[in-house]
Amino acid sequence: MKVSGILATKTGGVITAHPDQQIREAATMMAKHNIGSIVVVNQAGELVGILSERDIVRKAVTHDHVFDMPISDVMTQNVVTALPQDDLMSVAHTMTERRFRHMPILNADRELMGMISIGDVLKAQRDKYRGEIDTLETQLMADDA
Amino acid sequence: MSEVGTVENPLRVAIIGAGPSGFYATEHLFKQKGLTIEVDLYDRLPTPFGLVRNGVAPDHQKIKSVTAVFDRTAKKPGFRFFGNVELGKDITVEEMRQYYHALIYTTGAQTDRPMNIPGADLEGHHPATEFVAWYNGHPDFRDYQFDLSQERVAVVGIGNVAMDVARILCRTPEELKQTDIADYALDALSKSNVKEVYVLGRRGPAQAAFTTPEIKEFGEMEDADVFTIPEEVELDPLSEASLSESADRGTQRKVEIIQSYASNQPTGKSRKLIVRFLVSPTELFGDENGRVKAMKIVHNELYKTDAGSLRPKATDKTEVLDVGLVFRSIGYRGVPLPGVPFNDSWGVILNEDGRVINPDTKQPVPGEYTAGWIKRGPSGVIGTNKPDAVASVDLLLTDLRDGNLIAPTTPDAAAIAALIAARQPHYFTYADWQKLDELELANGAAQGRPRLKFTSVAAMIAALGK
Ligand SMILES: Cc1cc2nc3c(=O)[nH]c(=O)nc-3n(C[C@H](O)[C@H](O)[C@H](O)COP(=O)(O)OP(=O)(O)OC[C@H]3O[C@@H](n4cnc5c(N)ncnc54)[C@H](O)[C@@H]3O)c2cc1C
């Protein structure tokens, strides 16, 4: 299965913020949308970083005023991204190996197409196995019919 | 009026597309305790089951037996089938919204992705979907022509559909007679000149999309030998590493089978199936009549993307294959339904987990849902559509509780049936289909075959004396 298979049923759009917004605003957005990370884009809409709950916690240990800081001081800049046509299994492997929970998806023109989380990947894997079981089950039930 | 979902005011749902997703959605609706639900299942064809009838390969009869479970769903009180009724042609979404509390679109993925290379418009190059629909007797495709006088054929793509096409091209008439393949296709394939079939994959054996049983089956053909090419099936270091990291036994087994075919010797069978890896077509060459006569392919190597996926990259090594017939199977896409928001990037209905989304407001369209291939794209097996359809129906039920469905002006089963009958007098009920089914089985039995399909809508109507 490809990454695009996950994006097909996620059209709600990606929650984004600008690098000069405060962490307070970012945290408010995370709480409101119940998400663990935010994609950071510049005025042109280009990806410049990703801000995760973990980035905020890590910063808070040394900076009491983390909520007043701009996102750009806290976010991760070197973002690993995936393409819609990347294999989901390889992406899952990279996410677990490198301990990311989210990965932005960019197309070949580096436009932001969506975001996938490790939860999405696990769900896709579960659905794949469920699907195989359900096919067999449907066949067995058909034999009894 | 009483609450929706009661005996006095049943929850009325229209499901558009009677493939596996449509039936799984129906089944889940009827499982709800304490709710009275009526389902009208529509299909543009007189016959139900979608790709199980018109996609799944005829030499995989066992898989088609899943329809027995769908038959059981069709027996539930509150179920009606309206075959030969097309949404967008015979009835519109706006009209449907006057008669139902909810609509579920399960129309599948109906076209192939194009192959954008020079020569793609030459005669003799076809989407695999057309060939599949033709040999399965889909009424829209029965009159298509494929030049089976050619000796060499290329199938571009390496998923299960490509494997089906290659296998059917290599089956003997005796093998095909044991299937429910369309009679005209049986006839044409029995006279086929095809001697060599190439299946072309862009990436290596470790990335092949086909399943292990499919590649094993290639080794068990009655009158075709299967080959792979040693240099192409040797794993490159990247694939080797990724395979050992993932410890994926299934893929390891698949790679072993592919590699074992590299040492096969001809055994005198009359056809050859050659599975090629790490090659992409770059151009089709035509003869003076504008017919495909050859294909240029480039050899690829793999590189690792940021996200860890292995992708093909062209090298400067090319080769020309003399093939006179080309099928491409490089992915399916859904087609937009009139009046239903579409997501062109992925070729699916615009949706969030199965709720149809209004492109302007990015909010759900009340009472409209989708499931199956037209929701998530063409992935998985028949059963994958079950959890998928269940998830969409669960959202519908949540929206029912929250009062977020359609408030139809005429939630009346008889009224919509009258409208359909006026628009499409030759609509098929489930009882009609069951009569047709019996006839097909009987006609098949008379020839020692599992089924003899009716392949035109006119013949279906005539057979029932409608
Ligand atoms: C060639 C091929 C071989 C396959 N082989 C296998 C296999 O061996 N095993 C396996 O498990 N899976 C197989 N699959 C996958 C399986 O067929 C799909 O997972 C499944 O059929 C998808 O179900 P669906 O209901 O979403 O779509 P479909 O099965 O495509 O059903 C959609 C239905 O909607 C109807 N429709 C479309 N538009 C309209 C409209 N406007 N109005 C009314 N009705 C409409 C169509 O006529 C069709 O009946 C195969 C697929 C293909 C293409």
Coordinates of C-alpha atoms in Angstrom, one line a residue, chain A residues 1-2 4-5 7-13 79-87 89-94 98 103 110 113 127-128 130-132 134-135 137-139 141-145, chain B residues 24 27 62-63 65-66 68-70 72 203 207 245-246 248 303 305-311 343 345-346 348-354 357 362 375-377 379 381-384 386-387:
Chain A
M1 CA 0.0 0.0 0.0
K2 CA 1.1 3.5 -0.7
S4 CA -1.6 8.1 -1.0
G5 CA -4.1 5.4 0.2
L7 CA -4.4 10.6 2.2
A8 CA -7.4 9.6 0.1
T9 CA -9.7 9.6 3.2
K10 CA -8.1 12.7 4.9
T11 CA -9.3 15.8 3.2
G12 CA -9.8 17.9 6.3
G13 CA -6.5 19.6 5.5
V79 CA 11.9 17.6 8.4
V80 CA 11.9 14.1 6.9
T81 CA 9.0 14.0 4.4
A82 CA 7.4 11.3 2.3
L83 CA 6.0 11.2 -1.2
P84 CA 2.4 10.1 -1.9
Q85 CA 3.8 7.1 -3.9
D86 CA 6.1 5.9 -1.1
D87 CA 5.4 2.5 0.2
M89 CA 5.7 -0.2 5.1
S90 CA 9.0 1.6 4.4
V91 CA 7.6 4.8 5.8
A92 CA 6.5 3.0 8.9
H93 CA 9.9 1.5 9.3
T94 CA 11.6 4.9 9.0
R98 CA 13.9 7.5 13.8
M103 CA 5.4 12.8 8.6
R110 CA 7.2 20.0 -2.8
M113 CA -0.4 17.2 0.3
D127 CA -7.1 -2.9 8.1
K128 CA -4.9 -4.8 5.6
R130 CA -8.5 -7.5 8.8
G131 CA -9.3 -7.3 5.1
E132 CA -7.5 -10.6 4.4
D134 CA -12.6 -10.8 6.2
T135 CA -12.1 -12.2 2.7
E137 CA -14.3 -15.4 6.4
T138 CA -16.7 -14.3 3.6
Q139 CA -15.5 -17.3 1.6
M141 CA -19.5 -18.3 5.1
A142 CA -20.2 -18.7 1.4
D143 CA -19.3 -22.3 1.6
D144 CA -21.8 -22.8 4.4
A145 CA -24.5 -21.0 2.5
Chain B
Y24 CA -20.9 -5.0 3.1
E27 CA -25.0 -6.0 5.8
K62 CA -13.4 -20.0 -5.9
I63 CA -13.1 -16.4 -5.1
S65 CA -18.2 -17.8 -4.4
V66 CA -18.2 -14.9 -1.9
A68 CA -23.3 -16.4 -1.7
V69 CA -22.8 -14.2 1.4
F70 CA -24.1 -11.2 -0.5
R72 CA -27.9 -13.8 2.1
R203 CA 11.1 -2.1 -9.4
Q207 CA 8.8 -4.6 -4.3
E245 CA 15.4 -5.3 8.4
S246 CA 11.7 -5.9 7.9
D248 CA 9.1 -10.0 6.2
Y303 CA 17.3 4.6 -4.8
T305 CA 13.8 8.2 -0.7
D306 CA 14.0 10.4 2.5
A307 CA 11.2 8.4 3.9
G308 CA 12.9 5.1 3.3
S309 CA 10.9 3.9 0.3
L310 CA 12.8 2.3 -2.7
R311 CA 12.0 4.0 -6.0
N343 CA -10.7 14.5 -5.2
S345 CA -5.3 14.0 -6.7
W346 CA -6.2 10.5 -5.7
V348 CA -11.6 9.2 -5.2
I349 CA -14.8 11.0 -3.8
L350 CA -13.7 13.9 -1.6
N351 CA -14.1 12.4 1.9
E352 CA -12.9 12.4 5.4
D353 CA -12.9 8.8 6.7
G354 CA -16.0 8.1 4.5
I357 CA -16.8 16.6 2.1
K362 CA -14.5 21.6 4.0
K375 CA -13.4 6.1 -1.0
R376 CA -9.9 5.0 -0.5
G377 CA -8.5 4.1 -3.9
S379 CA -6.2 -1.3 -2.6
V381 CA -8.7 -7.6 -1.4
I382 CA -12.5 -8.1 -1.4
G383 CA -12.7 -8.3 2.4
T384 CA -10.7 -5.1 2.8
K386 CA -15.7 -4.8 4.9
P387 CA -14.0 -2.9 7.7

